[in-house]
Amino acid sequence: DIAMTQSPDSLAVSLGERATINCKSSQSVLYSSNKKNYLAWYQQKPGQPPKLLIYWASTRESGVPDRFSGSGSGTDFTLTISSLQAEDVAVYYCQQYYSTRTFGQGTKVEIK
Amino acid sequence: QVQLQESGPGLVKPSETLSLTCTVSGGSISSYYWSWIRQPPGKGLEWIGYIYYSGSTNYNPSLKSRVTISVDTSKNQFSLKMTSVTAADTAVYYCARDPNALDIWGQGTMVTVSS
């Protein structure tokens, strides 16, 4: 099984400032034949199902604001919110789909 | 627009079998994989397993001995059965479309395991 570890577990960021969440997989999720990283990011607000933000590590889902960006390759990945808005308060999860599916433990983003 | 809706009992007794169904509307269940995911109260997400419309499955190794996922293409539904449940299986259960990343989710259904 591929384990996913996120850091930090929580962070508080001022409105308009940058938020950065890290995700590390226990083995590479880069598929050599197509050079794609099998890594997604989700946002979950209270009482709602998760919402897909990013897939293939850096491709934004349709309708997701461009302040959300994903980067990284292999085993180390980052979700960046370039200018935090009030509506971005949520828990964020990374997930690998290279080998079955595994989620990170989540990172709670709050306003400072 | 594809939508998913979970249904099933909200209360299950310990040692019994949890059964849920996910109904797909606005599109065909044919093509794509379809997943079940759960979330205990106040905790993170746990992938349970997926099924392809053809019937092939893959399960979380930690749950594999207790879980069966099936599909009924004529009804555009797929289902989850989990045997020998305990209080640790109390969670919100979600179904989702799974063309790699989980791009469409149901609203989730709360299942409580209690006598």
mmCIF file of C-alpha atoms in Angstrom:
data_model
loop_
_atom_site.group_PDB
_atom_site.id
_atom_site.type_symbol
_atom_site.label_atom_id
_atom_site.label_comp_id
_atom_site.label_asym_id
_atom_site.label_seq_id
_atom_site.Cartn_x
_atom_site.Cartn_y
_atom_site.Cartn_z
ATOM 1 C CA ASP A 1 0.000 0.000 0.000
ATOM 2 C CA ILE A 2 1.059 3.565 -0.666
ATOM 3 C CA ALA A 3 0.836 5.758 2.423
ATOM 4 C CA MET A 4 0.202 9.483 2.085
ATOM 5 C CA THR A 5 1.418 11.969 4.689
ATOM 6 C CA GLN A 6 0.399 15.615 4.707
ATOM 7 C CA SER A 7 2.005 18.513 6.506
ATOM 8 C CA PRO A 8 1.120 20.499 8.434
ATOM 9 C CA ASP A 9 -1.995 19.070 10.078
ATOM 10 C CA SER A 10 -3.367 22.595 10.324
ATOM 11 C CA LEU A 11 -2.373 26.118 9.396
ATOM 12 C CA ALA A 12 -3.712 29.610 9.907
ATOM 13 C CA VAL A 13 -3.121 32.162 7.169
ATOM 14 C CA SER A 14 -4.132 35.809 6.874
ATOM 15 C CA LEU A 15 -6.618 36.765 4.177
ATOM 16 C CA GLY A 16 -4.792 37.451 0.931
ATOM 17 C CA GLU A 17 -1.693 35.555 1.992
ATOM 18 C CA ARG A 18 -0.298 32.328 0.575
ATOM 19 C CA ALA A 19 -1.161 28.917 2.013
ATOM 20 C CA THR A 20 1.023 25.912 1.259
ATOM 21 C CA ILE A 21 0.192 22.288 2.006
ATOM 22 C CA ASN A 22 2.622 19.455 1.478
ATOM 23 C CA CYS A 23 1.938 15.817 0.665
ATOM 24 C CA LYS A 24 4.438 12.988 0.601
ATOM 25 C CA SER A 25 3.833 9.495 -0.710
ATOM 26 C CA SER A 26 5.661 6.422 0.586
ATOM 27 C CA GLN A 27 6.587 5.481 -2.973
ATOM 28 C CA SER A 28 6.578 7.240 -6.299
ATOM 29 C CA VAL A 29 3.204 7.868 -7.934
ATOM 30 C CA LEU A 30 4.809 8.883 -11.234
ATOM 31 C CA TYR A 31 3.903 6.426 -13.950
ATOM 32 C CA SER A 32 6.913 6.169 -16.233
ATOM 33 C CA SER A 33 5.067 5.239 -19.408
ATOM 34 C CA ASN A 34 2.943 8.400 -19.563
ATOM 35 C CA LYS A 35 4.992 10.677 -17.259
ATOM 36 C CA LYS A 36 1.867 11.429 -15.197
ATOM 37 C CA ASN A 37 1.729 11.770 -11.442
ATOM 38 C CA TYR A 38 -1.324 9.939 -10.108
ATOM 39 C CA LEU A 39 -2.058 12.512 -7.408
ATOM 40 C CA ALA A 40 -5.197 14.540 -6.662
ATOM 41 C CA TRP A 41 -6.182 17.263 -4.203
ATOM 42 C CA TYR A 42 -9.616 17.747 -2.648
ATOM 43 C CA GLN A 43 -11.282 20.470 -0.587
ATOM 44 C CA GLN A 44 -13.891 19.569 2.027
ATOM 45 C CA LYS A 45 -16.045 22.107 3.809
ATOM 46 C CA PRO A 46 -18.107 21.170 6.892
ATOM 47 C CA GLY A 47 -21.159 19.093 6.102
ATOM 48 C CA GLN A 48 -20.209 18.726 2.440
ATOM 49 C CA PRO A 49 -18.608 15.971 0.377
ATOM 50 C CA PRO A 50 -15.068 16.525 -0.820
ATOM 51 C CA LYS A 51 -14.626 18.529 -4.003
ATOM 52 C CA LEU A 52 -11.963 17.684 -6.562
ATOM 53 C CA LEU A 53 -9.571 20.604 -7.055
ATOM 54 C CA ILE A 54 -6.510 19.203 -8.817
ATOM 55 C CA TYR A 55 -5.705 15.962 -10.634
ATOM 56 C CA TRP A 56 -2.572 14.637 -12.354
ATOM 57 C CA ALA A 57 -0.816 16.638 -9.581
ATOM 58 C CA SER A 58 -1.190 19.982 -11.361
ATOM 59 C CA THR A 59 -4.314 20.042 -13.572
ATOM 60 C CA ARG A 60 -7.099 22.197 -12.167
ATOM 61 C CA GLU A 61 -10.604 20.770 -12.333
ATOM 62 C CA SER A 62 -13.028 22.838 -14.389
ATOM 63 C CA GLY A 63 -14.378 25.781 -12.420
ATOM 64 C CA VAL A 64 -11.660 25.771 -9.756
ATOM 65 C CA PRO A 65 -10.236 29.276 -9.207
ATOM 66 C CA ASP A 66 -6.711 29.802 -10.505
ATOM 67 C CA ARG A 67 -5.474 30.780 -7.035
ATOM 68 C CA PHE A 68 -5.322 27.012 -6.432
ATOM 69 C CA SER A 69 -2.293 25.310 -7.937
ATOM 70 C CA GLY A 70 -0.611 21.938 -7.569
ATOM 71 C CA SER A 71 3.006 21.036 -8.100
ATOM 72 C CA GLY A 72 5.511 18.288 -7.470
ATOM 73 C CA SER A 73 6.484 14.924 -8.875
ATOM 74 C CA GLY A 74 7.403 11.451 -7.740
ATOM 75 C CA THR A 75 6.848 11.422 -3.998
ATOM 76 C CA ASP A 76 6.618 15.106 -3.005
ATOM 77 C CA PHE A 77 3.701 17.362 -3.838
ATOM 78 C CA THR A 78 2.371 20.767 -2.876
ATOM 79 C CA LEU A 79 -1.005 22.480 -2.993
ATOM 80 C CA THR A 80 -0.728 26.258 -2.987
ATOM 81 C CA ILE A 81 -3.497 28.775 -2.442
ATOM 82 C CA SER A 82 -1.897 31.953 -3.721
ATOM 83 C CA SER A 83 -4.187 34.464 -1.999
ATOM 84 C CA LEU A 84 -6.375 32.977 0.708
ATOM 85 C CA GLN A 85 -10.045 33.913 0.606
ATOM 86 C CA ALA A 86 -12.587 33.431 3.386
ATOM 87 C CA GLU A 87 -14.356 30.749 1.355
ATOM 88 C CA ASP A 88 -11.155 28.674 1.240
ATOM 89 C CA VAL A 89 -11.475 27.721 4.921
ATOM 90 C CA ALA A 90 -11.717 23.935 4.694
ATOM 91 C CA VAL A 91 -9.871 20.682 5.128
ATOM 92 C CA TYR A 92 -7.676 19.699 2.194
ATOM 93 C CA TYR A 93 -6.749 16.129 1.290
ATOM 94 C CA CYS A 94 -4.244 14.667 -1.122
ATOM 95 C CA GLN A 95 -4.949 11.265 -2.666
ATOM 96 C CA GLN A 96 -2.946 8.885 -4.792
ATOM 97 C CA TYR A 97 -4.540 6.787 -7.505
ATOM 98 C CA TYR A 98 -1.380 5.081 -8.745
ATOM 99 C CA SER A 99 -2.155 1.895 -6.820
ATOM 100 C CA THR A 100 -5.751 1.581 -5.662
ATOM 101 C CA ARG A 101 -6.492 4.784 -3.724
ATOM 102 C CA THR A 102 -5.142 6.289 -0.500
ATOM 103 C CA PHE A 103 -5.845 9.628 1.135
ATOM 104 C CA GLY A 104 -3.620 11.801 3.258
ATOM 105 C CA GLN A 105 -4.838 12.582 6.773
ATOM 106 C CA GLY A 106 -5.997 16.070 5.829
ATOM 107 C CA THR A 107 -4.843 19.624 6.521
ATOM 108 C CA LYS A 108 -7.186 22.135 8.120
ATOM 109 C CA VAL A 109 -6.853 25.679 6.768
ATOM 110 C CA GLU A 110 -8.126 28.552 8.881
ATOM 111 C CA ILE A 111 -7.997 32.343 8.821
ATOM 112 C CA LYS A 112 -5.411 33.983 11.080
ATOM 113 C CA GLN B 1 -25.068 16.442 -15.394
ATOM 114 C CA VAL B 2 -24.148 13.269 -13.558
ATOM 115 C CA GLN B 3 -25.376 13.020 -9.977
ATOM 116 C CA LEU B 4 -24.898 10.309 -7.356
ATOM 117 C CA GLN B 5 -27.208 9.496 -4.451
ATOM 118 C CA GLU B 6 -26.488 7.093 -1.627
ATOM 119 C CA SER B 7 -29.333 5.228 0.074
ATOM 120 C CA GLY B 8 -29.695 2.645 2.790
ATOM 121 C CA PRO B 9 -30.360 2.170 6.506
ATOM 122 C CA GLY B 10 -28.958 4.808 8.819
ATOM 123 C CA LEU B 11 -28.707 2.413 11.761
ATOM 124 C CA VAL B 12 -27.147 -1.030 11.754
ATOM 125 C CA LYS B 13 -26.691 -3.368 14.722
ATOM 126 C CA PRO B 14 -23.240 -4.644 15.676
ATOM 127 C CA SER B 15 -22.244 -7.894 13.943
ATOM 128 C CA GLU B 16 -24.835 -7.342 11.210
ATOM 129 C CA THR B 17 -24.342 -6.378 7.558
ATOM 130 C CA LEU B 18 -24.298 -2.804 6.296
ATOM 131 C CA SER B 19 -25.885 -2.424 2.848
ATOM 132 C CA LEU B 20 -25.848 0.758 0.784
ATOM 133 C CA THR B 21 -26.747 1.589 -2.800
ATOM 134 C CA CYS B 22 -25.530 4.417 -4.999
ATOM 135 C CA THR B 23 -27.827 5.511 -7.805
ATOM 136 C CA VAL B 24 -26.253 7.275 -10.780
ATOM 137 C CA SER B 25 -28.464 9.771 -12.617
ATOM 138 C CA GLY B 26 -27.845 12.050 -15.578
ATOM 139 C CA GLY B 27 -25.428 9.621 -17.184
ATOM 140 C CA SER B 28 -24.627 5.969 -17.684
ATOM 141 C CA ILE B 29 -22.783 3.831 -15.181
ATOM 142 C CA SER B 30 -21.135 2.108 -18.124
ATOM 143 C CA SER B 31 -17.532 3.220 -18.474
ATOM 144 C CA TYR B 32 -15.611 4.556 -15.470
ATOM 145 C CA TYR B 33 -14.824 3.004 -12.145
ATOM 146 C CA TRP B 34 -17.090 3.764 -9.189
ATOM 147 C CA SER B 35 -15.828 4.028 -5.617
ATOM 148 C CA TRP B 36 -17.064 3.893 -2.049
ATOM 149 C CA ILE B 37 -15.343 6.096 0.545
ATOM 150 C CA ARG B 38 -16.161 6.620 4.211
ATOM 151 C CA GLN B 39 -15.441 9.236 6.856
ATOM 152 C CA PRO B 40 -15.873 8.575 10.591
ATOM 153 C CA PRO B 41 -17.181 11.569 12.549
ATOM 154 C CA GLY B 42 -14.473 14.204 12.888
ATOM 155 C CA LYS B 43 -11.910 12.104 11.035
ATOM 156 C CA GLY B 44 -10.388 11.772 7.569
ATOM 157 C CA LEU B 45 -11.355 9.953 4.407
ATOM 158 C CA GLU B 46 -10.888 6.216 3.908
ATOM 159 C CA TRP B 47 -11.241 4.575 0.497
ATOM 160 C CA ILE B 48 -13.236 1.336 0.737
ATOM 161 C CA GLY B 49 -13.074 -0.013 -2.802
ATOM 162 C CA TYR B 50 -14.130 0.409 -6.405
ATOM 163 C CA ILE B 51 -15.932 -1.459 -9.125
ATOM 164 C CA TYR B 52 -15.774 -1.180 -12.898
ATOM 165 C CA TYR B 53 -19.068 -1.312 -14.759
ATOM 166 C CA SER B 54 -18.015 -4.717 -16.062
ATOM 167 C CA GLY B 55 -17.920 -6.000 -12.480
ATOM 168 C CA SER B 56 -14.203 -6.116 -11.731
ATOM 169 C CA THR B 57 -13.380 -4.880 -8.232
ATOM 170 C CA ASN B 58 -10.541 -3.767 -5.998
ATOM 171 C CA TYR B 59 -10.732 -3.266 -2.248
ATOM 172 C CA ASN B 60 -8.831 -1.596 0.568
ATOM 173 C CA PRO B 61 -6.727 -4.435 2.005
ATOM 174 C CA SER B 62 -7.734 -3.461 5.544
ATOM 175 C CA LEU B 63 -11.423 -4.022 4.717
ATOM 176 C CA LYS B 64 -11.226 -6.629 1.981
ATOM 177 C CA SER B 65 -12.368 -9.555 4.109
ATOM 178 C CA ARG B 66 -15.644 -7.823 5.007
ATOM 179 C CA VAL B 67 -16.539 -5.844 1.880
ATOM 180 C CA THR B 68 -18.321 -6.659 -1.365
ATOM 181 C CA ILE B 69 -19.103 -4.106 -4.069
ATOM 182 C CA SER B 70 -21.473 -5.029 -6.876
ATOM 183 C CA VAL B 71 -23.003 -3.265 -9.883
ATOM 184 C CA ASP B 72 -26.405 -3.387 -11.560
ATOM 185 C CA THR B 73 -26.059 -1.668 -14.929
ATOM 186 C CA SER B 74 -29.770 -2.130 -15.720
ATOM 187 C CA LYS B 75 -30.617 0.086 -12.735
ATOM 188 C CA ASN B 76 -27.581 2.366 -13.069
ATOM 189 C CA GLN B 77 -26.631 1.472 -9.503
ATOM 190 C CA PHE B 78 -23.739 0.045 -7.579
ATOM 191 C CA SER B 79 -23.829 -1.278 -4.040
ATOM 192 C CA LEU B 80 -21.727 -1.835 -0.948
ATOM 193 C CA LYS B 81 -22.057 -4.657 1.557
ATOM 194 C CA MET B 82 -19.943 -4.727 4.703
ATOM 195 C CA THR B 83 -20.283 -7.664 7.073
ATOM 196 C CA SER B 84 -19.685 -8.021 10.809
ATOM 197 C CA VAL B 85 -19.874 -4.291 11.504
ATOM 198 C CA THR B 86 -18.746 -2.717 14.765
ATOM 199 C CA ALA B 87 -18.932 0.772 16.208
ATOM 200 C CA ALA B 88 -15.707 1.552 14.331
ATOM 201 C CA ASP B 89 -17.687 1.340 11.082
ATOM 202 C CA THR B 90 -19.850 4.308 12.095
ATOM 203 C CA ALA B 91 -19.224 6.912 9.416
ATOM 204 C CA VAL B 92 -20.571 8.977 6.565
ATOM 205 C CA TYR B 93 -20.419 6.767 3.491
ATOM 206 C CA TYR B 94 -19.876 8.401 0.107
ATOM 207 C CA CYS B 95 -20.054 7.032 -3.392
ATOM 208 C CA ALA B 96 -18.072 8.687 -6.156
ATOM 209 C CA ARG B 97 -17.264 8.437 -9.845
ATOM 210 C CA ASP B 98 -13.699 7.306 -10.236
ATOM 211 C CA PRO B 99 -12.048 7.942 -13.618
ATOM 212 C CA ASN B 100 -8.728 8.070 -11.699
ATOM 213 C CA ALA B 101 -9.381 11.037 -9.402
ATOM 214 C CA LEU B 102 -12.795 11.092 -7.732
ATOM 215 C CA ASP B 103 -14.514 13.771 -9.739
ATOM 216 C CA ILE B 104 -18.196 13.479 -8.772
ATOM 217 C CA TRP B 105 -19.377 12.635 -5.252
ATOM 218 C CA GLY B 106 -22.701 11.877 -3.664
ATOM 219 C CA GLN B 107 -23.807 13.918 -0.660
ATOM 220 C CA GLY B 108 -23.065 11.023 1.656
ATOM 221 C CA THR B 109 -25.176 9.018 4.064
ATOM 222 C CA MET B 110 -24.545 8.644 7.787
ATOM 223 C CA VAL B 111 -24.494 5.076 9.059
ATOM 224 C CA THR B 112 -24.428 4.451 12.798
ATOM 225 C CA VAL B 113 -23.575 1.049 14.209
ATOM 226 C CA SER B 114 -25.352 0.645 17.507
ATOM 227 C CA SER B 115 -27.634 -1.787 19.285
#
